[in-house]
Coordinates of C-alpha atoms in Angstrom, one line a residue:
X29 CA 155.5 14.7 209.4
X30 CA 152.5 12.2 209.5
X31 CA 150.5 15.1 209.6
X32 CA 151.6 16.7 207.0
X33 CA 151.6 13.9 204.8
X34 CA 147.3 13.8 205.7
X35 CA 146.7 17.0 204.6
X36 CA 146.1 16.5 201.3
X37 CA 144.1 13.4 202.0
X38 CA 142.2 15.8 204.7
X39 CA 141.2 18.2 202.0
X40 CA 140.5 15.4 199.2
X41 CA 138.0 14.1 202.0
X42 CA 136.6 17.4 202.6
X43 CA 136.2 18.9 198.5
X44 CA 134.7 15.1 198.2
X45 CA 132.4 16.4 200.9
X46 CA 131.4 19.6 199.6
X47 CA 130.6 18.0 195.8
X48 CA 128.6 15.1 197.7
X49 CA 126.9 17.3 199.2
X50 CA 125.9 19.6 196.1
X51 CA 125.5 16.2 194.1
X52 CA 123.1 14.8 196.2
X53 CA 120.6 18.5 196.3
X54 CA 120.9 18.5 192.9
X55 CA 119.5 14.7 192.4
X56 CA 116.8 15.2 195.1
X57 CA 115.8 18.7 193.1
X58 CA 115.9 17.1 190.1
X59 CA 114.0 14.0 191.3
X60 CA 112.5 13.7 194.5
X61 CA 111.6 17.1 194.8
X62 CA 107.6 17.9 195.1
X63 CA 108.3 20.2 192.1
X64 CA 110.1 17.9 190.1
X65 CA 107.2 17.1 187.9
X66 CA 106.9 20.4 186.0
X67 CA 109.1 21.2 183.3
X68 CA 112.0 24.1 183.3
X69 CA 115.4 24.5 182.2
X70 CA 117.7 21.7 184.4
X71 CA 120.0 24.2 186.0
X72 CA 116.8 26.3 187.5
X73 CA 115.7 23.5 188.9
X74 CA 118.5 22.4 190.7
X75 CA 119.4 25.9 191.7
X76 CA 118.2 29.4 192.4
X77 CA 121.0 30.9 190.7
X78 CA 120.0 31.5 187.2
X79 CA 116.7 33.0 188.5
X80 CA 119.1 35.5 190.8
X81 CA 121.4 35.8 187.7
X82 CA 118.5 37.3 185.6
X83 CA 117.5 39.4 189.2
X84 CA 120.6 41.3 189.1
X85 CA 121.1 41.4 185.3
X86 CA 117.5 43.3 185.0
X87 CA 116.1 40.6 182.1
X88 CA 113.5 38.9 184.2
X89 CA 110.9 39.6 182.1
X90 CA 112.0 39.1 178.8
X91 CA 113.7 35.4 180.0
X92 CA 110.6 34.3 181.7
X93 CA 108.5 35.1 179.0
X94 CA 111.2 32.5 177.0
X95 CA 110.8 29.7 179.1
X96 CA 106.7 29.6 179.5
X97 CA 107.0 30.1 174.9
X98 CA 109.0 27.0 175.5
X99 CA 107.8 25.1 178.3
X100 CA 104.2 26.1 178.7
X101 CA 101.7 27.4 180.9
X102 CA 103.3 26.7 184.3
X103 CA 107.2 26.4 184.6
X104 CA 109.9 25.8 187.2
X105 CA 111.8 28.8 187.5
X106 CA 113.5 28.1 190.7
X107 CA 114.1 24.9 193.3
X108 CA 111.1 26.3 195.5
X109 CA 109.6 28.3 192.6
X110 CA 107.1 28.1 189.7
X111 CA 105.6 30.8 187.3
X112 CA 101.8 30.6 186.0
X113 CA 100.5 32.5 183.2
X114 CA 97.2 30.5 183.6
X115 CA 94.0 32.4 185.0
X116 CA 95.4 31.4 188.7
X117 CA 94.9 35.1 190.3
X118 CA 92.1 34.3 192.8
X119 CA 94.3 31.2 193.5
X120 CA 97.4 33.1 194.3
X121 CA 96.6 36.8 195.2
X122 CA 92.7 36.3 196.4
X123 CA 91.1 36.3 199.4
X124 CA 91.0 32.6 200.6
X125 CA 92.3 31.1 204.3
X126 CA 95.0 30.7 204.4
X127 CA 96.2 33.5 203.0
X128 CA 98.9 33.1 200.6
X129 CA 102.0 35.7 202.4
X130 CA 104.5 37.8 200.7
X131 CA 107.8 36.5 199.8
X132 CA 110.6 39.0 201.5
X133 CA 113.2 38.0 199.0
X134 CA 111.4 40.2 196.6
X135 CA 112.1 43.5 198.5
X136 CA 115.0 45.2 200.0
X137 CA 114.0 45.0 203.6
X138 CA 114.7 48.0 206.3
X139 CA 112.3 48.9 209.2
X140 CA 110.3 51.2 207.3
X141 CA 109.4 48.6 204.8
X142 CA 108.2 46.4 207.0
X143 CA 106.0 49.4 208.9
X144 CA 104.3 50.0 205.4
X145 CA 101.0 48.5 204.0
X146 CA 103.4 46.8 201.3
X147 CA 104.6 43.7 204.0
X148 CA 102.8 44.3 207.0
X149 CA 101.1 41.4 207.9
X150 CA 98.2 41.0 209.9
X151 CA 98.6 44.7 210.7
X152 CA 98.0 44.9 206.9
X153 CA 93.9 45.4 207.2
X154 CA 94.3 47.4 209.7
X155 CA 96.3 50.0 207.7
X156 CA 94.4 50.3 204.8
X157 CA 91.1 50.8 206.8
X158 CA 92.9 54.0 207.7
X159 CA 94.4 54.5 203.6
X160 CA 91.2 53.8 201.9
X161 CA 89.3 57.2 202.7
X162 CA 92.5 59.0 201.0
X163 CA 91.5 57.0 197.6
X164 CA 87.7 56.4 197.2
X165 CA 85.8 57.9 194.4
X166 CA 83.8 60.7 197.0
X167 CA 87.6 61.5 198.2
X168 CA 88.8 61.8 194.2
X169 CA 86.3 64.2 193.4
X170 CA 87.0 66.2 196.0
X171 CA 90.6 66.1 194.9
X172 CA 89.9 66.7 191.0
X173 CA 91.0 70.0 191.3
X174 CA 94.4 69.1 192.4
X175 CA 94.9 66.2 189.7
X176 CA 94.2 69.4 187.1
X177 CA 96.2 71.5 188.1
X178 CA 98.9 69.9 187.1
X179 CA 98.1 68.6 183.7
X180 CA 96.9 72.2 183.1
X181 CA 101.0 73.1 184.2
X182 CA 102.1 70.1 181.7
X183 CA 100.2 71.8 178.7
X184 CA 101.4 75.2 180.0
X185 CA 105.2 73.9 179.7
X186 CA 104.3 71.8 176.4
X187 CA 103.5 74.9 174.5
X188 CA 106.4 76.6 175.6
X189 CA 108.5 74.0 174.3
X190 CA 106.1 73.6 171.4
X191 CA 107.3 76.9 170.1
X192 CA 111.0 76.7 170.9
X193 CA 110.9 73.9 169.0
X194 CA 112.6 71.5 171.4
X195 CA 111.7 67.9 172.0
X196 CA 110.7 66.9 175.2
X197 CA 111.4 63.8 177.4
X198 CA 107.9 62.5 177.7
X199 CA 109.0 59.9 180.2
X200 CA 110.6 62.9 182.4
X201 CA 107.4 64.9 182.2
X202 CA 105.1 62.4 183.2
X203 CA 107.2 61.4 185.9
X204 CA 107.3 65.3 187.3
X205 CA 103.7 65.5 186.9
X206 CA 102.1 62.3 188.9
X207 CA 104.9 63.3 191.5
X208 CA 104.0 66.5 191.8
X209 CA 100.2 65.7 191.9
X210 CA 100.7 62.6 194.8
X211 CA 103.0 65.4 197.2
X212 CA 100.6 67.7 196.5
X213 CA 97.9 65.1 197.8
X214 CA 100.2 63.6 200.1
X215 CA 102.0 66.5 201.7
X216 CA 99.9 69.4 200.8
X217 CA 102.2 71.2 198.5
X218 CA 103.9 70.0 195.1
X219 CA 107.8 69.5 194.7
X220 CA 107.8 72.1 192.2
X221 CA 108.7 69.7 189.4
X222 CA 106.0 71.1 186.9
X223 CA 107.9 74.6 186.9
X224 CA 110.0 73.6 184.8
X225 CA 110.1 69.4 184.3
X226 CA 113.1 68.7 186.1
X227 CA 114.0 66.0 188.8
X228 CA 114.8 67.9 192.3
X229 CA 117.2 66.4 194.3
X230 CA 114.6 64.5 196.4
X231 CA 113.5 62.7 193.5
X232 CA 116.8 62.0 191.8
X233 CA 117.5 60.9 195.7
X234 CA 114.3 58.6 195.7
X235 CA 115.3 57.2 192.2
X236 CA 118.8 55.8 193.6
X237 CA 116.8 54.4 196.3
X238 CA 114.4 52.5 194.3
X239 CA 116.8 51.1 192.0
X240 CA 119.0 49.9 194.8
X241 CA 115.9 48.2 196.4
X242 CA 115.3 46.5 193.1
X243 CA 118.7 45.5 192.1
X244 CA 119.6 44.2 195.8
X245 CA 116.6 41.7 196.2
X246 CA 119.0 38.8 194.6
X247 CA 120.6 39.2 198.0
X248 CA 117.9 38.6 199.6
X249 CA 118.1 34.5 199.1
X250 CA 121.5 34.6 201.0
X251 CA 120.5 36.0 204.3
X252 CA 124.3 36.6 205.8
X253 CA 125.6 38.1 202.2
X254 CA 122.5 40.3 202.4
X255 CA 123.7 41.5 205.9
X256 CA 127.5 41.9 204.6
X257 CA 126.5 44.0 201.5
X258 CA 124.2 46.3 203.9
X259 CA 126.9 46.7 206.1
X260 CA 129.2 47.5 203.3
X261 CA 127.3 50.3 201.4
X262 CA 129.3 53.0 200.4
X263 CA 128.6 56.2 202.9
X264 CA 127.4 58.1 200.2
X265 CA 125.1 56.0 199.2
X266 CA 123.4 55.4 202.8
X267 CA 123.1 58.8 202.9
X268 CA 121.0 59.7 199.7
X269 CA 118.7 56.9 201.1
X270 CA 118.5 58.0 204.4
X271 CA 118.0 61.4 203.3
X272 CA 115.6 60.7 200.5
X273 CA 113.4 58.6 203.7
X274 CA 113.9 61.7 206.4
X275 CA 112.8 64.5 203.4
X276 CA 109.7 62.2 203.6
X277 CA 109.2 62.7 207.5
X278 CA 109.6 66.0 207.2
X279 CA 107.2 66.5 204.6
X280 CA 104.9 64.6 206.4
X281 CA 105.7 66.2 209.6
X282 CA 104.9 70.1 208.0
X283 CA 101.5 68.8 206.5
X284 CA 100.2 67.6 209.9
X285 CA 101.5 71.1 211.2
X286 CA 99.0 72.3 209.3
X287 CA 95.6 73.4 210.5
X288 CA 93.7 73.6 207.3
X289 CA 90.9 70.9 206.7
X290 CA 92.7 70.1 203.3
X291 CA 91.0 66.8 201.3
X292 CA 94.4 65.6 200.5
X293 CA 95.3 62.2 201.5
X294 CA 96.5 62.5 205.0
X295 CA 93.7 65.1 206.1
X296 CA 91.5 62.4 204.8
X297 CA 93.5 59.9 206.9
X298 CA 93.6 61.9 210.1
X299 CA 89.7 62.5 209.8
X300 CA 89.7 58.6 209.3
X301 CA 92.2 58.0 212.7
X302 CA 89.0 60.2 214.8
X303 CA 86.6 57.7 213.9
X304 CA 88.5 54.7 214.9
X305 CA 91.6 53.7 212.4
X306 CA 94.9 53.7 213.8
X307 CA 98.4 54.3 212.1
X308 CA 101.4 54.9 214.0
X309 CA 103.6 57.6 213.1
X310 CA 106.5 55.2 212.5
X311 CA 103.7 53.6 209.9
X312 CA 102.6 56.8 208.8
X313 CA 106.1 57.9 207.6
X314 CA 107.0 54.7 206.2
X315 CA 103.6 54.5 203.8
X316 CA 103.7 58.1 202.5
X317 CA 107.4 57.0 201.2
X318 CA 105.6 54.6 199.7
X319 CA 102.7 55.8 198.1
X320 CA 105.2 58.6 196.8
X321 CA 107.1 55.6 194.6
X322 CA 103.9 53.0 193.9
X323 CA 101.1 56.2 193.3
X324 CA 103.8 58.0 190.8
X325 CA 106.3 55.6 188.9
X326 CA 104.0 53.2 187.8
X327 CA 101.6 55.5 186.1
X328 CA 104.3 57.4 184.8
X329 CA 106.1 54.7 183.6
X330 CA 102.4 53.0 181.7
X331 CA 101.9 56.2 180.1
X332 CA 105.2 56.2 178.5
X333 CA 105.2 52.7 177.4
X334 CA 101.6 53.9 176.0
X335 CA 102.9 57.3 174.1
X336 CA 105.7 54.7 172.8
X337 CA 103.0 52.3 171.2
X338 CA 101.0 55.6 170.4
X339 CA 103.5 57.1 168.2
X340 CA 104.4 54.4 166.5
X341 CA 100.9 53.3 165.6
X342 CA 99.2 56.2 163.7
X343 CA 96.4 54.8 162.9
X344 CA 95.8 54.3 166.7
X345 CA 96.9 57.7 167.3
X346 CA 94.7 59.2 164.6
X347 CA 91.7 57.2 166.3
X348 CA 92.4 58.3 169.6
X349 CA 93.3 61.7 168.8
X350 CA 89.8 61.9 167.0
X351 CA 88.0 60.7 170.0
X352 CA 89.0 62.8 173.0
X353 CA 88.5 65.9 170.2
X354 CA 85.2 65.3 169.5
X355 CA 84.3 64.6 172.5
X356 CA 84.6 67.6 174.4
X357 CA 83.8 71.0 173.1
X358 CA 86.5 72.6 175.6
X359 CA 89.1 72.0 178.0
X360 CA 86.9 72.3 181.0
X361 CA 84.8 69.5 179.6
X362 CA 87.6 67.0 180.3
X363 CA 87.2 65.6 183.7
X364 CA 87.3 62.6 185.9
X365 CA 83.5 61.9 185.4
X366 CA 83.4 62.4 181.3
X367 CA 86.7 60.8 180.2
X368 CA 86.0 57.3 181.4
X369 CA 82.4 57.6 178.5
X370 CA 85.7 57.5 175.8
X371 CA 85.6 53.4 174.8
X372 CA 88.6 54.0 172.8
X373 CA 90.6 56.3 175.1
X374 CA 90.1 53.5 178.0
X375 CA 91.0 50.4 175.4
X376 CA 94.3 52.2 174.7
X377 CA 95.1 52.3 178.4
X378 CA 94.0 48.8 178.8
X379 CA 96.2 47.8 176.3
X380 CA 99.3 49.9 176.5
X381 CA 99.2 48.5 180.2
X382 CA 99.2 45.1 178.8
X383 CA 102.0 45.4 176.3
X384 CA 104.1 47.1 178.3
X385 CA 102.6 46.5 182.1
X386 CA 104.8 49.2 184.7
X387 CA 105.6 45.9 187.3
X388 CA 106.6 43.3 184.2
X389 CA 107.8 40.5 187.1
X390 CA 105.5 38.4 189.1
X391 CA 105.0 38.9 192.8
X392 CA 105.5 36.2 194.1
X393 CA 103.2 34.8 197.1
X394 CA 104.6 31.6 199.3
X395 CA 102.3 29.0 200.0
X396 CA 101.6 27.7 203.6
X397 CA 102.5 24.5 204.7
X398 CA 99.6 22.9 204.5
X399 CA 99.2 23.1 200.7
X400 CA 97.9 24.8 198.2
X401 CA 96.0 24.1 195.1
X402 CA 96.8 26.8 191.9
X403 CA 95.6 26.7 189.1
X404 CA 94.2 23.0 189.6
X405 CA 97.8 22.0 190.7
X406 CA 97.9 21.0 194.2
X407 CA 101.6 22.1 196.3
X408 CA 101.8 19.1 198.5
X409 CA 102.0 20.6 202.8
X410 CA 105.4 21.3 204.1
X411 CA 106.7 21.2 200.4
X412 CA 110.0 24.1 201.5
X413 CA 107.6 27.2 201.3
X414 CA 106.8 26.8 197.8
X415 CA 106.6 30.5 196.0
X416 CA 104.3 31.4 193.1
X417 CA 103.7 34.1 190.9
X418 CA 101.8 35.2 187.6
X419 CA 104.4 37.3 185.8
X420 CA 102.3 40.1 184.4
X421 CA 104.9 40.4 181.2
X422 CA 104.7 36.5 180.2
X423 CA 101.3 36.5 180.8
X424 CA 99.9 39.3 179.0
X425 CA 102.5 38.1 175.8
X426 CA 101.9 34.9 175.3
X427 CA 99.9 33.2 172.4
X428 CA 97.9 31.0 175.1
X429 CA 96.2 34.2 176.2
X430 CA 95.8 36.7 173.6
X431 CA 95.7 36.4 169.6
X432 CA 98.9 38.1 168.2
X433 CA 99.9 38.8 171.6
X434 CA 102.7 41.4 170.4
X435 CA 100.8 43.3 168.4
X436 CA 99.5 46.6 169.8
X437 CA 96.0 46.4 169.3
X438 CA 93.6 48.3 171.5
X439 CA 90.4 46.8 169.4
X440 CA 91.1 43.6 171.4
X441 CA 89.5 45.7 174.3
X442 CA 86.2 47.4 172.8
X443 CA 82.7 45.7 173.2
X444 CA 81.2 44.0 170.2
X445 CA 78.8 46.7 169.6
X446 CA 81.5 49.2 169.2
X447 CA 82.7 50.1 165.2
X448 CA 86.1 49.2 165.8
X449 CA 84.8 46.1 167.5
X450 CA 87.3 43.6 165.7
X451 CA 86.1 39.2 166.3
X452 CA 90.0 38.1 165.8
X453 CA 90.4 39.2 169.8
X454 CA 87.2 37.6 171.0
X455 CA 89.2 34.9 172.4
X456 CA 91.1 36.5 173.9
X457 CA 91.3 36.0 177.7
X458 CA 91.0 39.4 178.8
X459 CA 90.7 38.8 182.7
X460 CA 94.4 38.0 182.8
X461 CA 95.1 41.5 182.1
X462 CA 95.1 42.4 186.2
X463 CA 98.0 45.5 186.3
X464 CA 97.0 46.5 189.7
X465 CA 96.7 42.9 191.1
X466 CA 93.5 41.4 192.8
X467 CA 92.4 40.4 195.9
X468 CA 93.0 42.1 199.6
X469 CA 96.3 43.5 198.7
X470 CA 95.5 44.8 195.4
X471 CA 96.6 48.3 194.4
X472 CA 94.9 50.8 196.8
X473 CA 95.6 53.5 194.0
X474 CA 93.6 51.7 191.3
X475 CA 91.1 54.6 190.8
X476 CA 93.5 57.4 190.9
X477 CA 95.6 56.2 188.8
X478 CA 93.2 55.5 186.3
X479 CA 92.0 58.7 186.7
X480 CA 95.5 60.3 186.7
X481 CA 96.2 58.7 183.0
X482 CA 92.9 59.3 181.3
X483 CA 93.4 63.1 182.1
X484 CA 97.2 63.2 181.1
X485 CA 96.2 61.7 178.0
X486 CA 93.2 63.3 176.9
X487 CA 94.8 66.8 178.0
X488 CA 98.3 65.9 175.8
X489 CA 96.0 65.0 172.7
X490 CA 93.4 67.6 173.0
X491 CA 96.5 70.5 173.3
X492 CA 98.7 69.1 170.8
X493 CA 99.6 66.6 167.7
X494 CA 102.7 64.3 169.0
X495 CA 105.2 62.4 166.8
X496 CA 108.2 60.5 168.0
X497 CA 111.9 62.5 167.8
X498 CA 114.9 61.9 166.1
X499 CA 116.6 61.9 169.0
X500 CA 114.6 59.2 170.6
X501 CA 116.6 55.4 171.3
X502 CA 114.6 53.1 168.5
X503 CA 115.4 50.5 170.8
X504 CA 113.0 52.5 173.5
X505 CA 111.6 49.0 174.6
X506 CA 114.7 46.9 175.4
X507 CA 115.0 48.1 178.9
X508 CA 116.1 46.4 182.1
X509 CA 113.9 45.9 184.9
X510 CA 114.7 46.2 188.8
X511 CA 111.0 45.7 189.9
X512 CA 109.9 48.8 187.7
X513 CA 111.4 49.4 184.6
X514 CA 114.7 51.6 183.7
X515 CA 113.0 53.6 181.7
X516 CA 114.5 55.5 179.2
X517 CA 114.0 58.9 177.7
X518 CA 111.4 59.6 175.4
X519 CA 111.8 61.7 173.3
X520 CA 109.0 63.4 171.9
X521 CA 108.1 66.3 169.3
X522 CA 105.5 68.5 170.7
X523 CA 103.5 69.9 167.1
X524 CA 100.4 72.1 167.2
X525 CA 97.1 71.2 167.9
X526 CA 95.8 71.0 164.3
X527 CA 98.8 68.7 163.4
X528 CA 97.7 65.2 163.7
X529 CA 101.3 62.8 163.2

């Protein structure tokens, strides 16, 4: 009976414990912490909860953007985690010793992650000495032939809808096409998206399996709960990701199978491997699923957002509509060496990238434990692997960098000499604008993507006058974000070519 009269004083003892124990983080990461001296909301700083609540709930962005309008330039976020929107690139992402590493927690870690460019880590020079033939300027001109192709299918499929009077999902199309362009550079054959702008089953496949990476990172921070929830994904599930990763090794498998002398990407790799690069197969597999996501969703997904911006901007649309006619007497004027001469053309890419950038979160970097300075703020050694970021949304909308930062305004991009040249953007700080990200692990696909969206672009206005549908959400922009955005249809009305909306 003694005993059992102790129990509840037993479990007073041990909930007295637990609280204690949460008390006393709490005043030490309020407090004591090497943090504690820059500002954020109280309940970030004591826990990494709210940040993981905004993970899971897709409104990163649009929240962090909130707290740097309300607590400035660099803000606590997290216990271990603090947000710049200052000119702190070099600091974070650039090539200095030591190196700043990837923070896991941001991806949804398998094996074939950690084999790909994306986390490898001193194996990481290593593979893009062997990726970077695949996307230099000599290989992209010997690959133009491929890129147009498959605009010249777009316009083809445009037309036909153009006189069915349909709209079109502009967000599906450009997704179809920069897929079927990267397989076909990848794997040496399209997926046949083009034929008629559908998703296959692959790619609906692959879409699962990048918004489960996204929305699963939150579980990440909790190593054991991370381990339980893999182990307790449904069977069906598993195996549209496993097959979505396998139709990749296969793919991969029939293009080396191959004996052509093809300029695509992995002939250009191969060639590469002869004169001394080395991939593993395991690595080869593992970054052709990934250059088949990062070299295809994000351009897709920046062209949307700019169409969006386009078609409710006339004025903008008029002006750029005007250029790329004028420009060029005939279609097969329009190529990758004449569309980047178009000032306006590349200030609307540069600035529908900005207002609505296709990786909106920051990636975060941790720093090492002997310290770091960012941004003239020095992280003190051995200060709980401190992570960092500049999240490209916040930065690229807030007042401290550009002059009516919400305001779609590709002027803010032209040189002075240009007609359109307007001085209220002058101070604007333009070399936060960095999409692709700097330094060693910058995007790889910089070029080609460029390329990919001048000639999507200029081929869509050349062929056609476009105008927003009926049918399209006017709430197009309020989407949430899992790493990339979820983008939603958009839905566009495809007029003739004289018709200027």
């Amino acid at each position: 009976m003694a005993l059992l009269d102790s129990v509840p004083s037993i479990a007073i003892l041990a909930i007295s414990a637990v609280v204690l124990y949460f008390a006393t983080h709490a005043i030490y990461n309020l407090y004591f912490h090497p943090l504690s001296q820059h500002p954020g909301p109280i309940l970030n700083t004591i826990s990494p909860l709210p940040r993981l609540y905004w993970n899971i709930e897709g409104r990163e962005p649009q929240t962090v953007l909130k707290l740097h309008l309300k607590y400035g330039n660099i803000v606590r976020i997290a216990p271990n985690e603090l947000s710049f929107i200052t000119q702190a690139w070099k600091d974070i992402y650039g090539f200095k010793r030591p190196e700043l590493s990837k923070d896991w927690t941001m991806y949804a870690l398998s094996e074939n992650t950690k084999r790909s460019i994306i986390l490898s880590g001193t194996d990481h020079g290593r593979q893009r000495k062997m990726l970077a033939p695949a996307f230099s300027e000599r290989a992209l001109k010997l690959q133009q032939g491929m890129l147009t192709t498959y605009t010249g299918m777009m316009v083809e499929k445009l037309e036909e809808r153009m006189k069915e009077s349909k709209s079109v999902d502009m967000a599906k199309v450009f997704n179809c096409v920069t897929f079927d362009t990267i397989a076909d550079l990848m794997f040496g054959e399209p997926l046949g998206l083009c034929e008629n702008m559908e998703y296959s089953d692959w790619l609906s496949q692959l879409f699962v399996s990048i918004w489960l990476a996204g929305a699963s990172r939150a579980l990440q921070y909790f190593p054991l709960l991370f381990r339980l929830a893999t182990m307790m994904i449904p069977k069906h599930i598993q195996d549209t990701i496993d097959s979505s990763y396998q139709n990749t090794v296969d793919k991969v498998n029939k293009r080396l199978a191959m004996s052509t002398e093809r300029p695509d990407m992995l002939g250009l790799m191969l060639k590469h491997k002869e004169e001394g690069a080395e991939m593993t197969m395991d690595e080869l597999y593992a970054n052709a699923d990934l250059l088949m996501i990062a070299g295809t969703e994000t351009t897709a997904t920046s062209l949307s957002g700019l169409t969006w911006y386009l078609l409710n901007n006339k004025p903008v649309l008029e002006r750029l509509t005007k250029e790329v006619r004028e420009a060029f007497n005939s279609i097969d004027d329009i190529t990758m060496e004449s569309l980047p001469r178009l000032p306006y053309l590349s200030a609307c890419l540069e600035e529908g990238m900005r207002m609505f950038p296709a990786v909106a979160e920051g990636i975060r970097r941790v720093t090492p434990s002997t310290g770091a300075t960012i941004s003239g703020h020095f992280i003190p050694p051995n200060a709980s692997l401190v992570k960092v970021s500049i999240p490209h949304y916040a930065a690229y909308h807030h007042p401290t960098n550009f002059h009516s930062p919400t305001t779609f305004a590709p002027e803010r991009w032209l040189l002075s000499s240009h007609p359109l040249y307007n001085p209220i953007f002058a101070s604007d700080k333009k070399e936060i604008l960095q999409p692709f990200s700097v330094g060693p692990r910058n995007c790889i696909g910089l070029t080609l993507a460029y390329h990919e969206m001048r000639l999507i672009m200029a081929n869509l206005l050349w062929h056609f006058g476009v105008e927003l549908s009926g049918e399209c959400d006017e709430g197009w922009l309020d989407q949430s974000s899992h790493l990339v955005w979820d983008k939603k249809p958009l839905m566009v009305k495809i007029l003739a070519r004289g018709s200027v909306a």
